[in-house]
Amino acid sequence: SAVISQKPSRDICQRGTSLTIQCQVDSQVTMMFWYRQQPGQSLTLIATANQGSEATYESGFVIDKFPISRPNLTFSTLTVSNMSPEDSSIYLCSVGTRETQYFGPGTRLLVL
Amino acid sequence: EDQVTQSPEALRLQEGESSSLNCSYTVSGLRGLFWYRQDPGKGPEFLFTLYSAGEEKEKERLKATLTKKESFLHITAPKPEDSATYLCAVQALGFGNEKLTFGTGTRLTIIP
């Protein structure tokens, strides 16, 4: 299985600011995803990070709010822009194949 | 729209007391059903992928089964270290679709 790291592991931010979360994988992967896990709720896919092209966003998520970069096959970033308290959540990076998806440790974000 | 419902929301068992967790799903066409374990403060840990009704997979004290409408995660003679939240997710058929739709999980506590 892939070893996935995320930075930062947690952060406390003020409303109106932006935070960029990094995801690093120890091997080249084709598929990379970003999920959100809100308190007491299930994981929800934000977008698929495509290498060399724009990310594919799920319904309810837009590029202006959650811009994503994927410069190579081992790295991606997710930015949470113009944050509000409703953005307080755990953000998770995931990689894998169609048969198996592995998750990073998550970034715990609190917006005040 | 794909939906996943897990029950019960929480389950407390004595050490050695076997039980089952349920995952009911509706999906346009099932490619795979995934089970994950999530410990507090960590990302989900992949356990199993099941593809067709009647399929079973085992790992230590865990056995996952699949029917056309639901999946069960059977826990045999659990130990305190099995305490975690167990997540179920489905992946629908479709070209280029790797999205996982998650349930809200079952929080399992094993009492020594």
Short mmCIF file of C-alpha atoms in Angstrom, two decimals:
data_model
loop_
_atom_site.label_atom_id
_atom_site.label_comp_id
_atom_site.label_asym_id
_atom_site.label_seq_id
_atom_site.Cartn_x
_atom_site.Cartn_y
_atom_site.Cartn_z
CA SER A 1 0.00 0.00 0.00
CA ALA A 2 1.08 3.60 -0.60
CA VAL A 3 2.41 5.76 2.24
CA ILE A 4 0.58 9.07 2.24
CA SER A 5 1.50 12.16 4.25
CA GLN A 6 -0.43 15.38 4.67
CA LYS A 7 0.62 18.81 5.87
CA PRO A 8 -0.44 20.44 8.06
CA SER A 9 -1.93 17.80 10.34
CA ARG A 10 -4.15 20.41 11.96
CA ASP A 11 -4.67 24.14 11.92
CA ILE A 12 -6.83 26.85 13.42
CA CYS A 13 -7.65 29.66 11.00
CA GLN A 14 -9.57 32.92 10.99
CA ARG A 15 -12.60 33.35 8.78
CA GLY A 16 -11.88 34.96 5.44
CA THR A 17 -8.40 33.48 5.15
CA SER A 18 -7.21 30.57 2.99
CA LEU A 19 -5.32 27.39 3.83
CA THR A 20 -3.38 25.14 1.49
CA ILE A 21 -3.13 21.47 2.37
CA GLN A 22 -0.40 19.31 0.89
CA CYS A 23 -0.55 15.61 0.07
CA GLN A 24 2.61 13.63 -0.68
CA VAL A 25 2.71 9.97 -1.77
CA ASP A 26 5.79 7.74 -1.65
CA SER A 27 5.14 6.31 -5.12
CA GLN A 28 3.70 7.49 -8.41
CA VAL A 29 -0.08 7.15 -8.55
CA THR A 30 -2.50 7.90 -11.31
CA MET A 31 -5.57 8.58 -9.21
CA MET A 32 -5.59 11.10 -6.37
CA PHE A 33 -8.68 12.33 -4.58
CA TRP A 34 -9.68 14.89 -1.96
CA TYR A 35 -12.42 14.11 0.56
CA ARG A 36 -14.04 16.06 3.38
CA GLN A 37 -15.25 14.52 6.63
CA GLN A 38 -17.45 16.89 8.60
CA PRO A 39 -18.19 16.19 12.26
CA GLY A 40 -20.67 13.35 12.60
CA GLN A 41 -21.01 12.95 8.84
CA SER A 42 -19.69 10.61 6.23
CA LEU A 43 -16.74 11.24 3.95
CA THR A 44 -17.67 13.24 0.88
CA LEU A 45 -15.61 13.44 -2.29
CA ILE A 46 -14.64 17.01 -3.15
CA ALA A 47 -12.74 16.38 -6.37
CA THR A 48 -10.43 14.14 -8.33
CA ALA A 49 -6.99 15.67 -8.83
CA ASN A 50 -5.85 15.02 -12.38
CA GLN A 51 -2.17 15.26 -13.29
CA GLY A 52 -1.62 17.72 -16.08
CA SER A 53 -5.21 18.91 -16.30
CA GLU A 54 -7.88 20.62 -14.25
CA ALA A 55 -9.42 18.79 -11.30
CA THR A 56 -12.84 17.20 -11.66
CA TYR A 57 -15.22 18.54 -9.00
CA GLU A 58 -18.25 16.83 -7.49
CA SER A 59 -21.63 18.48 -7.30
CA GLY A 60 -21.65 21.17 -4.64
CA PHE A 61 -17.93 21.89 -4.82
CA VAL A 62 -16.40 24.60 -7.02
CA ILE A 63 -12.91 25.46 -8.12
CA ASP A 64 -13.02 28.99 -6.74
CA LYS A 65 -13.62 27.66 -3.23
CA PHE A 66 -11.40 24.55 -3.43
CA PRO A 67 -8.64 25.08 -5.99
CA ILE A 68 -6.51 21.98 -6.51
CA SER A 69 -3.08 21.51 -8.01
CA ARG A 70 -1.50 18.25 -9.22
CA PRO A 71 1.95 19.09 -10.59
CA ASN A 72 3.18 15.48 -10.71
CA LEU A 73 2.21 11.88 -9.91
CA THR A 74 3.25 12.03 -6.24
CA PHE A 75 1.97 15.39 -5.02
CA SER A 76 -1.22 17.46 -4.81
CA THR A 77 -2.52 20.47 -2.94
CA LEU A 78 -6.02 21.50 -1.91
CA THR A 79 -6.71 25.10 -0.94
CA VAL A 80 -9.72 26.02 1.16
CA SER A 81 -10.42 29.62 0.20
CA ASN A 82 -12.19 32.45 2.00
CA MET A 83 -12.93 30.17 4.92
CA SER A 84 -15.99 30.27 7.14
CA PRO A 85 -16.76 28.24 10.29
CA GLU A 86 -18.75 25.83 8.08
CA ASP A 87 -15.45 24.76 6.51
CA SER A 88 -14.31 23.29 9.82
CA SER A 89 -13.73 19.68 8.93
CA ILE A 90 -11.19 16.96 8.33
CA TYR A 91 -9.74 17.03 4.81
CA LEU A 92 -8.37 13.75 3.51
CA CYS A 93 -6.21 12.89 0.54
CA SER A 94 -6.75 9.49 -1.06
CA VAL A 95 -4.84 7.55 -3.71
CA GLY A 96 -5.23 4.20 -5.34
CA THR A 97 -6.69 2.10 -8.02
CA ARG A 98 -10.27 1.38 -8.90
CA GLU A 99 -10.13 -1.64 -6.59
CA THR A 100 -8.42 -0.09 -3.60
CA GLN A 101 -8.24 3.45 -2.26
CA TYR A 102 -5.87 4.39 0.54
CA PHE A 103 -6.26 7.46 2.71
CA GLY A 104 -3.82 9.86 4.25
CA PRO A 105 -3.96 10.81 7.95
CA GLY A 106 -6.09 13.89 7.31
CA THR A 107 -5.85 17.60 8.07
CA ARG A 108 -8.04 18.82 10.89
CA LEU A 109 -9.19 22.36 10.22
CA LEU A 110 -10.97 24.64 12.66
CA VAL A 111 -12.20 28.00 11.39
CA LEU A 112 -13.03 30.65 13.97
CA GLU B 1 -28.21 8.87 -6.37
CA ASP B 2 -26.05 6.31 -4.61
CA GLN B 3 -26.83 5.86 -0.91
CA VAL B 4 -25.22 3.94 1.93
CA THR B 5 -26.82 3.39 5.34
CA GLN B 6 -24.94 1.78 8.19
CA SER B 7 -26.41 0.32 11.36
CA PRO B 8 -26.19 0.47 14.24
CA GLU B 9 -24.63 3.91 14.71
CA ALA B 10 -22.83 2.63 17.80
CA LEU B 11 -22.25 -0.79 19.29
CA ARG B 12 -20.74 -1.79 22.62
CA LEU B 13 -19.64 -5.39 23.07
CA GLN B 14 -17.90 -7.33 25.74
CA GLU B 15 -14.55 -8.79 24.76
CA GLY B 16 -15.21 -12.10 23.03
CA GLU B 17 -18.84 -11.27 22.19
CA SER B 18 -19.33 -11.75 18.44
CA SER B 19 -21.66 -9.53 16.40
CA SER B 20 -22.32 -8.06 12.96
CA LEU B 21 -22.40 -4.58 11.47
CA ASN B 22 -24.77 -3.83 8.62
CA CYS B 23 -24.31 -1.75 5.47
CA SER B 24 -27.35 -1.29 3.23
CA TYR B 25 -26.84 0.33 -0.14
CA THR B 26 -28.60 1.54 -3.24
CA VAL B 27 -26.52 2.09 -6.34
CA SER B 28 -27.28 2.17 -10.05
CA GLY B 29 -24.81 -0.63 -10.66
CA LEU B 30 -22.30 -1.87 -8.13
CA ARG B 31 -18.66 -2.04 -9.10
CA GLY B 32 -17.40 -2.61 -5.56
CA LEU B 33 -18.25 -2.33 -1.88
CA PHE B 34 -15.47 -1.19 0.42
CA TRP B 35 -14.96 -1.58 4.15
CA TYR B 36 -12.63 0.67 6.13
CA ARG B 37 -11.62 0.98 9.75
CA GLN B 38 -11.03 4.45 11.19
CA ASP B 39 -9.34 5.10 14.51
CA PRO B 40 -9.81 8.47 16.26
CA GLY B 41 -7.59 11.15 14.75
CA LYS B 42 -6.53 8.99 11.81
CA GLY B 43 -7.50 8.44 8.21
CA PRO B 44 -9.54 5.39 7.15
CA GLU B 45 -7.61 2.12 6.88
CA PHE B 46 -8.58 -0.13 3.97
CA LEU B 47 -9.95 -3.55 4.95
CA PHE B 48 -11.82 -5.21 2.05
CA THR B 49 -13.36 -4.74 -1.37
CA LEU B 50 -16.26 -7.00 -2.37
CA TYR B 51 -17.50 -7.17 -5.94
CA SER B 52 -20.40 -9.59 -6.30
CA ALA B 53 -23.22 -11.10 -4.27
CA GLY B 54 -22.10 -14.16 -2.36
CA GLU B 55 -18.50 -13.02 -2.08
CA GLU B 56 -16.82 -13.25 1.32
CA LYS B 57 -13.46 -11.96 2.54
CA GLU B 58 -11.72 -12.48 5.87
CA LYS B 59 -8.99 -10.75 7.81
CA GLU B 60 -8.15 -11.91 11.32
CA ARG B 61 -11.38 -11.61 13.36
CA LEU B 62 -13.27 -9.82 10.57
CA LYS B 63 -15.33 -11.35 7.79
CA ALA B 64 -17.20 -9.30 5.21
CA THR B 65 -20.08 -10.66 3.14
CA LEU B 66 -22.11 -9.17 0.31
CA THR B 67 -25.65 -9.54 -1.01
CA LYS B 68 -27.42 -7.54 -3.71
CA LYS B 69 -28.73 -5.04 -1.16
CA GLU B 70 -26.40 -5.12 1.82
CA SER B 71 -23.09 -6.13 3.29
CA PHE B 72 -22.27 -7.43 6.73
CA LEU B 73 -19.06 -7.13 8.67
CA HIS B 74 -18.92 -10.00 11.13
CA ILE B 75 -16.63 -9.65 14.11
CA THR B 76 -15.74 -12.89 15.85
CA ALA B 77 -14.48 -12.90 19.45
CA PRO B 78 -13.47 -9.23 19.31
CA LYS B 79 -10.66 -7.75 21.35
CA PRO B 80 -10.37 -4.19 22.75
CA GLU B 81 -8.02 -3.29 19.89
CA ASP B 82 -10.90 -3.85 17.46
CA SER B 83 -12.55 -0.73 18.87
CA ALA B 84 -12.88 1.79 16.02
CA THR B 85 -15.37 3.27 13.60
CA TYR B 86 -16.09 0.97 10.66
CA LEU B 87 -17.00 2.65 7.39
CA CYS B 88 -18.72 1.17 4.37
CA ALA B 89 -18.57 2.70 0.89
CA VAL B 90 -19.84 1.82 -2.58
CA GLN B 91 -18.39 2.48 -5.97
CA ALA B 92 -20.74 2.58 -8.94
CA LEU B 93 -20.16 1.27 -12.41
CA GLY B 94 -19.27 3.84 -15.01
CA PHE B 95 -16.36 4.76 -17.24
CA GLY B 96 -13.74 6.65 -15.28
CA ASN B 97 -15.80 6.60 -12.09
CA GLU B 98 -13.69 5.90 -9.02
CA LYS B 99 -15.82 7.90 -6.57
CA LEU B 100 -16.62 6.25 -3.25
CA THR B 101 -19.94 7.03 -1.55
CA PHE B 102 -19.61 6.47 2.19
CA GLY B 103 -22.00 5.70 5.02
CA THR B 104 -21.70 7.48 8.34
CA GLY B 105 -20.10 4.49 10.03
CA THR B 106 -20.61 2.26 13.05
CA ARG B 107 -18.66 3.20 16.15
CA LEU B 108 -17.61 -0.09 17.79
CA THR B 109 -16.42 -0.27 21.38
CA ILE B 110 -15.07 -3.52 22.83
CA ILE B 111 -15.10 -3.58 26.61
CA PRO B 112 -12.36 -5.65 28.32
#
